Tab-separated table of C-alpha atoms in Angstrom:
chain	number	residue	atom	x	y	z
A	219	UNK	CA	-23.735	7.859	7.285
A	220	UNK	CA	-26.279	5.039	7.501
A	221	UNK	CA	-25.166	2.387	9.997
A	222	UNK	CA	-28.318	0.288	9.691
A	223	UNK	CA	-28.497	-2.952	7.767
A	224	UNK	CA	-31.041	-3.274	4.961
A	225	UNK	CA	-34.249	-5.287	5.481
A	226	UNK	CA	-32.758	-8.066	3.316
A	227	UNK	CA	-29.614	-8.161	5.435
A	228	UNK	CA	-31.587	-8.232	8.690
A	229	UNK	CA	-33.728	-11.050	7.301
A	230	UNK	CA	-30.579	-13.011	6.454
A	231	UNK	CA	-29.208	-12.470	9.968
A	232	UNK	CA	-32.486	-13.702	11.440
A	233	UNK	CA	-32.362	-16.789	9.203
A	234	UNK	CA	-28.843	-17.524	10.442
A	235	UNK	CA	-29.927	-17.214	14.082
A	236	UNK	CA	-32.857	-19.567	13.499
A	237	UNK	CA	-30.525	-22.125	11.929
A	238	UNK	CA	-28.046	-21.840	14.796
A	239	UNK	CA	-30.829	-22.157	17.382
A	240	UNK	CA	-31.783	-25.440	15.731
A	241	UNK	CA	-28.205	-26.742	15.575
A	242	UNK	CA	-26.992	-25.734	19.038
A	243	UNK	CA	-27.675	-28.363	21.697
A	244	UNK	CA	-27.457	-27.057	25.291
A	245	UNK	CA	-24.471	-28.546	27.097
A	246	UNK	CA	-22.911	-30.017	23.933
A	247	UNK	CA	-19.616	-28.263	23.152
A	248	UNK	CA	-18.558	-30.476	20.245
A	249	UNK	CA	-19.494	-27.738	17.757
A	250	UNK	CA	-20.381	-24.644	19.789
A	251	UNK	CA	-17.769	-23.807	22.429
A	252	UNK	CA	-17.173	-20.188	23.422
A	253	UNK	CA	-14.466	-21.238	25.896
A	254	UNK	CA	-12.139	-21.940	22.948
A	255	UNK	CA	-12.211	-18.184	22.389
A	256	UNK	CA	-10.885	-17.207	18.939
A	257	UNK	CA	-9.745	-20.757	18.196
A	258	UNK	CA	-13.386	-21.837	18.101
A	259	UNK	CA	-13.333	-20.784	14.449
A	260	UNK	CA	-11.333	-23.769	13.177
A	261	UNK	CA	-12.944	-26.873	11.680
A	262	UNK	CA	-10.836	-29.508	13.434
A	263	UNK	CA	-13.239	-32.322	14.402
A	264	UNK	CA	-15.781	-34.527	12.587
A	265	UNK	CA	-18.784	-32.832	14.270
A	266	UNK	CA	-17.475	-29.440	13.207
A	267	UNK	CA	-16.963	-30.618	9.637
A	268	UNK	CA	-20.495	-32.029	9.605
A	269	UNK	CA	-21.810	-28.666	10.796
A	270	UNK	CA	-19.948	-26.832	8.036
A	271	UNK	CA	-21.369	-29.295	5.527
A	272	UNK	CA	-24.834	-28.142	6.572
A	273	UNK	CA	-23.710	-24.564	6.029
A	274	UNK	CA	-22.538	-25.561	2.567
A	275	UNK	CA	-25.896	-27.116	1.749
A	276	UNK	CA	-27.557	-23.804	2.582
A	277	UNK	CA	-25.259	-22.003	0.147
A	278	UNK	CA	-23.548	-19.987	2.861
A	279	UNK	CA	-19.924	-20.891	2.075
A	280	UNK	CA	-19.701	-19.035	-1.236
A	281	UNK	CA	-21.774	-15.941	-0.613
A	282	UNK	CA	-19.335	-13.568	-2.323
A	283	UNK	CA	-17.966	-16.021	-4.905
A	284	UNK	CA	-18.926	-15.671	-8.582
A	285	UNK	CA	-21.904	-17.711	-9.759
A	286	UNK	CA	-19.657	-19.381	-12.312
A	287	UNK	CA	-18.023	-21.267	-9.418
A	288	UNK	CA	-21.131	-21.933	-7.370
A	289	UNK	CA	-21.250	-18.688	-5.435
A	290	UNK	CA	-24.032	-16.168	-4.967
A	291	UNK	CA	-22.090	-13.015	-5.924
A	292	UNK	CA	-23.479	-11.390	-2.794
A	293	UNK	CA	-22.077	-8.467	-0.824
A	294	UNK	CA	-19.402	-9.042	1.789
A	295	UNK	CA	-21.784	-7.747	4.460
A	296	UNK	CA	-23.573	-11.123	4.367
A	297	UNK	CA	-20.327	-12.962	5.120
A	298	UNK	CA	-19.749	-10.468	7.919
A	299	UNK	CA	-23.179	-11.110	9.440
A	300	UNK	CA	-22.710	-14.864	9.149
A	301	UNK	CA	-19.254	-14.953	10.707
A	302	UNK	CA	-20.254	-12.646	13.557
A	303	UNK	CA	-23.232	-14.882	14.375
A	304	UNK	CA	-21.053	-17.998	14.310
A	305	UNK	CA	-18.309	-16.411	16.412
A	306	UNK	CA	-20.793	-15.188	19.011
A	307	UNK	CA	-21.694	-18.814	19.786
A	308	UNK	CA	-18.186	-20.264	19.503
A	309	UNK	CA	-18.985	-22.117	16.281
A	310	UNK	CA	-16.577	-22.797	13.390
A	311	UNK	CA	-16.456	-20.025	10.815
A	312	UNK	CA	-15.913	-19.572	7.119
A	313	UNK	CA	-12.287	-18.591	6.875
A	314	UNK	CA	-9.197	-20.098	5.289
A	315	UNK	CA	-10.790	-22.257	2.610
A	316	UNK	CA	-13.487	-19.902	1.369
A	317	UNK	CA	-11.562	-16.721	2.053
A	318	UNK	CA	-7.772	-16.815	2.050
A	319	UNK	CA	-7.294	-19.790	-0.278
A	320	UNK	CA	-10.491	-19.797	-2.311
A	321	UNK	CA	-10.472	-16.102	-3.137
A	322	UNK	CA	-6.763	-16.167	-4.015
A	323	UNK	CA	-7.314	-19.132	-6.364
A	324	UNK	CA	-10.262	-17.312	-7.912
A	325	UNK	CA	-8.110	-14.247	-8.516
A	326	UNK	CA	-4.785	-15.811	-9.468
A	327	UNK	CA	-5.081	-19.596	-9.768
A	328	UNK	CA	-4.807	-21.600	-12.982
A	329	UNK	CA	-7.909	-23.186	-14.531
A	330	UNK	CA	-6.771	-26.614	-13.310
A	331	UNK	CA	-6.366	-25.378	-9.717
A	332	UNK	CA	-9.770	-23.753	-9.809
A	333	UNK	CA	-11.378	-26.920	-11.102
A	334	UNK	CA	-9.606	-29.115	-8.564
A	335	UNK	CA	-10.140	-27.083	-5.390
A	336	UNK	CA	-13.005	-24.610	-5.684
A	337	UNK	CA	-15.875	-27.150	-5.854
A	338	UNK	CA	-14.387	-29.057	-2.898
A	339	UNK	CA	-14.115	-25.863	-0.866
A	340	UNK	CA	-17.758	-24.979	-1.436
A	341	UNK	CA	-18.828	-28.519	-0.532
A	342	UNK	CA	-16.619	-28.376	2.581
A	343	UNK	CA	-14.740	-31.479	1.486
A	344	UNK	CA	-11.254	-30.148	2.159
A	345	UNK	CA	-9.401	-28.372	4.964
A	346	UNK	CA	-6.261	-26.288	4.571
A	347	UNK	CA	-3.315	-25.253	6.691
A	348	UNK	CA	-1.496	-21.997	5.947
A	349	UNK	CA	2.310	-21.961	6.058
A	350	UNK	CA	3.990	-18.569	6.098
A	351	UNK	CA	5.891	-18.348	9.408
A	352	UNK	CA	9.294	-19.940	9.932
A	353	UNK	CA	11.752	-19.981	12.847
A	354	UNK	CA	13.463	-16.886	11.379
A	355	UNK	CA	10.440	-15.394	9.598
A	356	UNK	CA	7.573	-14.584	11.918
A	357	UNK	CA	6.234	-11.046	11.691
A	358	UNK	CA	8.592	-10.473	8.765
A	359	UNK	CA	7.070	-13.208	6.612
A	360	UNK	CA	9.020	-12.034	3.552
A	361	UNK	CA	12.167	-13.404	5.215
A	362	UNK	CA	10.971	-16.985	4.700
A	363	UNK	CA	13.708	-19.409	3.638
A	364	UNK	CA	11.861	-22.638	2.776
A	365	UNK	CA	13.685	-23.543	-0.414
A	366	UNK	CA	11.945	-24.548	-3.633
A	367	UNK	CA	14.210	-25.753	-6.444
A	368	UNK	CA	12.925	-26.471	-9.934
A	369	UNK	CA	13.225	-30.044	-11.151
A	370	UNK	CA	11.778	-32.610	-13.506
A	371	UNK	CA	10.759	-35.770	-11.720
A	372	UNK	CA	9.503	-38.729	-13.765
A	373	UNK	CA	9.071	-36.336	-16.671
A	374	UNK	CA	6.834	-34.009	-14.603
A	375	UNK	CA	7.888	-30.385	-14.245
A	376	UNK	CA	7.876	-29.385	-10.591
A	377	UNK	CA	9.693	-28.266	-7.469
A	378	UNK	CA	11.608	-29.855	-4.591
A	379	UNK	CA	10.845	-28.206	-1.238
A	380	UNK	CA	13.200	-28.369	1.760
A	381	UNK	CA	13.068	-26.511	5.049
A	382	UNK	CA	10.767	-25.788	7.961
A	383	UNK	CA	7.579	-23.904	8.759
A	384	UNK	CA	6.274	-23.172	12.232
A	385	UNK	CA	3.100	-21.931	13.972
A	386	UNK	CA	0.931	-23.798	11.451
A	387	UNK	CA	-2.269	-24.215	13.435
A	388	UNK	CA	-4.174	-26.685	11.257
A	389	UNK	CA	-1.391	-28.938	9.949
A	390	UNK	CA	-2.353	-31.907	12.166
A	391	UNK	CA	-5.836	-32.280	10.664
A	392	UNK	CA	-5.859	-30.504	7.279
A	393	UNK	CA	-5.464	-32.280	3.942
A	394	UNK	CA	-3.631	-29.543	2.034
A	395	UNK	CA	-0.886	-27.060	2.861
A	396	UNK	CA	-0.995	-23.529	1.412
A	397	UNK	CA	2.671	-22.735	1.673
A	398	UNK	CA	5.056	-19.978	0.630
A	399	UNK	CA	8.568	-20.922	-0.524
A	400	UNK	CA	11.595	-19.076	-1.845
A	401	UNK	CA	11.978	-19.770	-5.551
A	402	UNK	CA	14.496	-17.041	-6.350
A	403	UNK	CA	17.109	-16.580	-3.606
A	404	UNK	CA	18.801	-13.793	-5.583
A	405	UNK	CA	15.714	-11.579	-5.780
A	406	UNK	CA	14.791	-8.970	-3.197
A	407	UNK	CA	13.068	-10.784	-0.349
A	408	UNK	CA	9.543	-9.630	-1.232
A	409	UNK	CA	9.906	-10.724	-4.864
A	410	UNK	CA	11.424	-14.209	-4.724
A	411	UNK	CA	8.529	-16.091	-3.084
A	412	UNK	CA	5.990	-18.416	-4.719
A	413	UNK	CA	2.843	-20.045	-3.322
A	414	UNK	CA	2.217	-23.792	-3.602
A	415	UNK	CA	-0.485	-26.262	-2.613
A	416	UNK	CA	1.044	-29.374	-1.078
A	417	UNK	CA	-0.748	-32.511	0.219
A	418	UNK	CA	-0.005	-32.904	3.917
A	419	UNK	CA	0.122	-36.699	3.639
A	420	UNK	CA	3.262	-36.443	1.489
A	421	UNK	CA	5.879	-38.850	2.925
A	422	UNK	CA	8.478	-36.061	3.006
A	423	UNK	CA	6.392	-33.932	5.386
A	424	UNK	CA	6.686	-34.286	9.162
A	425	UNK	CA	4.281	-32.483	11.502
A	426	UNK	CA	5.261	-31.893	15.133
A	427	UNK	CA	2.808	-30.442	17.646
A	428	UNK	CA	3.375	-27.318	19.741
A	429	UNK	CA	0.970	-26.526	22.576
A	430	UNK	CA	0.239	-22.853	23.202
A	431	UNK	CA	-0.533	-20.894	26.358
A	432	UNK	CA	-4.136	-20.853	25.099
A	433	UNK	CA	-4.392	-24.681	25.426
A	434	UNK	CA	-4.570	-25.055	21.652
A	435	UNK	CA	-2.260	-26.947	19.338
A	436	UNK	CA	-0.159	-25.427	16.608
A	437	UNK	CA	2.651	-27.137	14.709
A	438	UNK	CA	6.085	-27.132	13.198
A	439	UNK	CA	6.186	-28.660	9.719
A	440	UNK	CA	9.364	-30.092	8.173
A	441	UNK	CA	9.947	-30.594	4.421
A	442	UNK	CA	12.442	-33.230	3.287
A	443	UNK	CA	12.722	-33.384	-0.537
A	444	UNK	CA	8.993	-32.827	-1.029
A	445	UNK	CA	8.150	-32.878	-4.737
A	446	UNK	CA	5.351	-30.551	-5.840
A	447	UNK	CA	4.216	-30.557	-9.480
A	448	UNK	CA	4.259	-27.158	-11.145
A	449	UNK	CA	0.515	-27.297	-11.721
A	450	UNK	CA	0.155	-26.948	-7.935
A	451	UNK	CA	1.918	-23.598	-8.079
A	452	UNK	CA	-0.491	-20.739	-7.310
A	453	UNK	CA	-0.338	-17.800	-9.692
A	454	UNK	CA	2.786	-16.325	-11.206
A	455	UNK	CA	6.299	-17.305	-10.259
A	456	UNK	CA	7.907	-15.121	-7.577
A	457	UNK	CA	4.711	-13.150	-6.889
A	458	UNK	CA	3.652	-15.187	-3.882
A	459	UNK	CA	4.275	-12.485	-1.321
A	460	UNK	CA	1.963	-10.110	-3.161
A	461	UNK	CA	-0.771	-12.762	-2.999
A	462	UNK	CA	0.007	-13.399	0.667
A	463	UNK	CA	-0.368	-9.688	1.402
A	464	UNK	CA	-3.786	-9.607	-0.265
A	465	UNK	CA	-4.892	-12.640	1.736
A	466	UNK	CA	-3.599	-11.196	5.011
A	467	UNK	CA	-5.875	-8.195	4.545
A	468	UNK	CA	-8.761	-10.641	4.536
A	469	UNK	CA	-7.394	-12.707	7.441
A	470	UNK	CA	-6.922	-9.692	9.690
A	471	UNK	CA	-10.629	-8.986	9.496
A	472	UNK	CA	-12.419	-12.302	9.065
A	473	UNK	CA	-10.385	-14.236	11.651
A	474	UNK	CA	-10.730	-11.660	14.442
A	475	UNK	CA	-14.456	-11.104	14.761
A	476	UNK	CA	-16.041	-8.479	16.992
A	477	UNK	CA	-18.939	-10.426	18.525
A	478	UNK	CA	-16.803	-12.547	20.937
A	479	UNK	CA	-15.239	-9.359	22.326
A	480	UNK	CA	-18.699	-7.893	22.874
A	481	UNK	CA	-19.869	-11.133	24.497
A	482	UNK	CA	-16.910	-11.193	26.906
A	483	UNK	CA	-17.566	-7.574	27.834
A	484	UNK	CA	-21.246	-8.369	28.449
A	485	UNK	CA	-20.181	-11.328	30.618
A	486	UNK	CA	-18.038	-8.968	32.717
A	487	UNK	CA	-20.879	-6.450	33.081
A	488	UNK	CA	-23.340	-9.188	34.084
A	489	UNK	CA	-20.930	-10.397	36.777
A	490	UNK	CA	-20.404	-6.857	38.087
A	491	UNK	CA	-24.126	-6.407	38.628
A	492	UNK	CA	-24.031	-8.863	41.524
A	493	UNK	CA	-20.382	-8.842	42.629
A	494	UNK	CA	-19.465	-7.540	46.092
A	495	UNK	CA	-16.291	-6.880	48.053
A	496	UNK	CA	-16.624	-6.550	51.851
A	497	UNK	CA	-20.385	-6.543	51.355
A	498	UNK	CA	-20.134	-3.492	49.076
A	499	UNK	CA	-21.171	-3.721	45.392
A	500	UNK	CA	-18.163	-3.612	43.083
A	501	UNK	CA	-20.187	-1.630	40.555
A	502	UNK	CA	-20.370	1.301	43.040
A	503	UNK	CA	-16.622	1.853	42.927
A	504	UNK	CA	-15.897	4.967	40.784
A	505	UNK	CA	-12.678	3.500	39.354
A	506	UNK	CA	-14.549	0.385	38.269
A	507	UNK	CA	-17.316	2.433	36.705
A	508	UNK	CA	-14.794	4.541	34.792
A	509	UNK	CA	-12.979	1.472	33.447
A	510	UNK	CA	-16.205	-0.200	32.346
A	511	UNK	CA	-17.515	2.970	30.704
A	512	UNK	CA	-14.271	3.317	28.779
A	513	UNK	CA	-14.479	-0.299	27.599
A	514	UNK	CA	-18.083	0.215	26.471
A	515	UNK	CA	-16.990	3.212	24.390
A	516	UNK	CA	-14.008	1.368	22.928
A	517	UNK	CA	-16.195	-1.627	22.058
A	518	UNK	CA	-18.413	0.604	19.950
A	519	UNK	CA	-15.328	2.028	18.227
A	520	UNK	CA	-14.175	-1.505	17.371
A	521	UNK	CA	-17.603	-2.398	15.982
A	522	UNK	CA	-17.611	0.651	13.717
A	523	UNK	CA	-14.050	0.001	12.540
A	524	UNK	CA	-15.241	-3.470	11.517
A	525	UNK	CA	-18.174	-2.022	9.604
A	526	UNK	CA	-15.779	0.319	7.839
A	527	UNK	CA	-13.810	-2.673	6.547
A	528	UNK	CA	-17.046	-4.253	5.326
A	529	UNK	CA	-18.070	-1.050	3.545
A	530	UNK	CA	-14.644	-0.648	1.917
A	531	UNK	CA	-14.561	-4.270	0.768
A	532	UNK	CA	-17.812	-3.876	-1.177
A	533	UNK	CA	-16.346	-1.105	-3.329
A	534	UNK	CA	-14.309	-1.710	-6.486
A	535	UNK	CA	-10.570	-1.373	-6.207
A	536	UNK	CA	-7.746	-2.830	-4.100
A	537	UNK	CA	-8.369	-4.626	-0.794
A	538	UNK	CA	-8.965	-2.360	2.255
A	539	UNK	CA	-5.451	-2.852	3.620
A	540	UNK	CA	-5.234	0.003	6.089
A	541	UNK	CA	-8.844	-0.390	7.222
A	542	UNK	CA	-8.199	-4.071	7.977
A	543	UNK	CA	-5.009	-3.251	9.889
A	544	UNK	CA	-6.728	-0.506	11.891
A	545	UNK	CA	-9.519	-2.886	12.857
A	546	UNK	CA	-7.192	-5.780	13.678
A	547	UNK	CA	-4.912	-3.603	15.819
A	548	UNK	CA	-7.724	-1.940	17.733
A	549	UNK	CA	-10.005	-4.948	18.169
A	550	UNK	CA	-7.385	-7.445	19.338
A	551	UNK	CA	-5.836	-4.989	21.789
A	552	UNK	CA	-9.318	-4.091	23.054
A	553	UNK	CA	-9.882	-7.804	23.598
A	554	UNK	CA	-6.787	-7.831	25.809
A	555	UNK	CA	-8.000	-4.785	27.740
A	556	UNK	CA	-11.333	-6.497	28.415
A	557	UNK	CA	-9.468	-9.574	29.673
A	558	UNK	CA	-7.133	-7.459	31.813
A	559	UNK	CA	-10.075	-5.638	33.379
A	560	UNK	CA	-11.874	-8.882	34.151
A	561	UNK	CA	-8.749	-10.254	35.861
A	562	UNK	CA	-8.292	-7.052	37.892
A	563	UNK	CA	-11.890	-6.696	39.029
A	564	UNK	CA	-12.459	-10.361	39.880
A	565	UNK	CA	-9.288	-10.293	42.008
A	566	UNK	CA	-7.870	-13.697	43.125
A	567	UNK	CA	-10.978	-15.535	41.947
A	568	UNK	CA	-10.150	-14.563	38.372
A	569	UNK	CA	-7.316	-17.115	38.378
A	570	UNK	CA	-9.719	-20.069	38.625
A	571	UNK	CA	-9.999	-21.954	35.351
A	572	UNK	CA	-12.982	-22.629	33.102
A	573	UNK	CA	-15.231	-25.258	34.599
A	574	UNK	CA	-14.541	-24.289	38.224
A	575	UNK	CA	-17.988	-23.972	39.775
A	576	UNK	CA	-17.246	-21.002	42.039
A	577	UNK	CA	-15.092	-19.101	39.530
A	578	UNK	CA	-16.205	-15.560	38.643
A	579	UNK	CA	-17.587	-15.437	35.096
A	580	UNK	CA	-17.330	-19.225	34.933
A	581	UNK	CA	-13.542	-19.035	34.756
A	582	UNK	CA	-13.602	-17.170	31.444
A	583	UNK	CA	-11.461	-14.295	32.730
A	584	UNK	CA	-8.484	-16.609	33.191
A	585	UNK	CA	-8.829	-18.304	29.821
A	586	UNK	CA	-9.413	-15.100	27.865
A	587	UNK	CA	-6.388	-13.522	29.552
A	588	UNK	CA	-4.234	-16.289	28.044
A	589	UNK	CA	-5.981	-16.627	24.697
A	590	UNK	CA	-6.097	-12.940	23.798
A	591	UNK	CA	-2.299	-12.734	23.789
A	592	UNK	CA	-2.329	-14.945	20.683
A	593	UNK	CA	-4.755	-12.665	18.849
A	594	UNK	CA	-2.318	-9.745	18.832
A	595	UNK	CA	0.273	-11.986	17.138
A	596	UNK	CA	-1.649	-14.079	14.579
A	597	UNK	CA	-2.301	-12.474	11.208
A	598	UNK	CA	0.519	-9.991	11.836
A	599	UNK	CA	1.546	-8.564	15.189
A	600	UNK	CA	0.295	-5.242	16.514
A	601	UNK	CA	3.667	-3.745	15.618
A	602	UNK	CA	3.251	-4.884	11.998
A	603	UNK	CA	-0.225	-3.313	11.878
A	604	UNK	CA	1.193	-0.018	13.183
A	605	UNK	CA	3.831	-0.053	10.458
A	606	UNK	CA	1.205	-0.661	7.768
A	607	UNK	CA	-0.977	2.168	9.071
A	608	UNK	CA	1.983	4.533	9.393
A	609	UNK	CA	3.236	3.901	5.877
A	610	UNK	CA	0.030	3.414	3.888
A	611	UNK	CA	-2.403	5.669	5.746
A	612	UNK	CA	-0.105	8.387	7.103
A	613	UNK	CA	2.606	8.291	4.434
A	614	UNK	CA	5.438	7.962	6.942
A	615	UNK	CA	8.798	6.418	5.998
A	616	UNK	CA	9.831	2.886	6.904
A	617	UNK	CA	11.194	2.432	10.406
A	618	UNK	CA	13.201	-0.654	9.493
């Protein structure tokens, strides 16, 4: 198997690095901020939106989209190289708009939805929030209960939405809500859900902030008689969960990049080179050496699992569901193991927070220890990934 990138792909990666070198200002964290860990990917401030606009102008937001809609019809490996470079520096990434929402609209959206949203996505003129989870529908997203009832308001065919979503990370700054709702309460739970696009400035929507253990904001979103015209329905009626499942395959890979894990591991190794305990080098301890060697091996496994998803996604056929779940499970739990090791080896000093001058690794061990917990939950918990792998890869029966 050839693990090398082609000369064209390496040239593209070099072009990206040159662009990022030009854009990144030392000491300015308004766009590039590795201390936000995986949440650095979101486009939640004006400077970050301006940066993504520059990416759009270079044609990097629609690399895999069809030329008919402004894309380049390129291979997914270019998106992979771009996102890994962005994530390595803590920059915002191409994600929800281009990937989850844009690609679903391309595949299943009506002509009017494509015309309304796809050009704006490529010009980075719109941000989206994604609403699947509810108080009683977290990992089991198909249990969602947000109710959508058909109606005709002012002669316009549409839907009235009532209920609640939760853990919606971008709802406090996005313009549009990509939301799943139950349109057929009598159908089996996976077959009575429909996707809608809803403006977040609708007067019937209330957004309430929730602060996480990773110092980032997520939200609960309440719907009170929110009217949505039927032309903002995505795809076929009652097939929303199937579209959600396709999009989650993409989310599990694109939103949990490998390069930040590698960078945190390198940060740990750099610290170990000079760290001492009782005037003895920590790196000389055989237990420490064994733990670090194991992490180095596991990091290479995670990298290759990611490349396998890229390779599978470039082939015709269904999305690489099991490959994406295998990568997401392994990579996010590896990220936790790296954080755990950093906390153990840095001892009491590992509890000092980012920005503390004397903190080992600049305080990153403490912040990554908190942040990486979220990564094993978002996009489907580790337990959900194990179920997918067991059923679809190994052919085992359901355990629920």
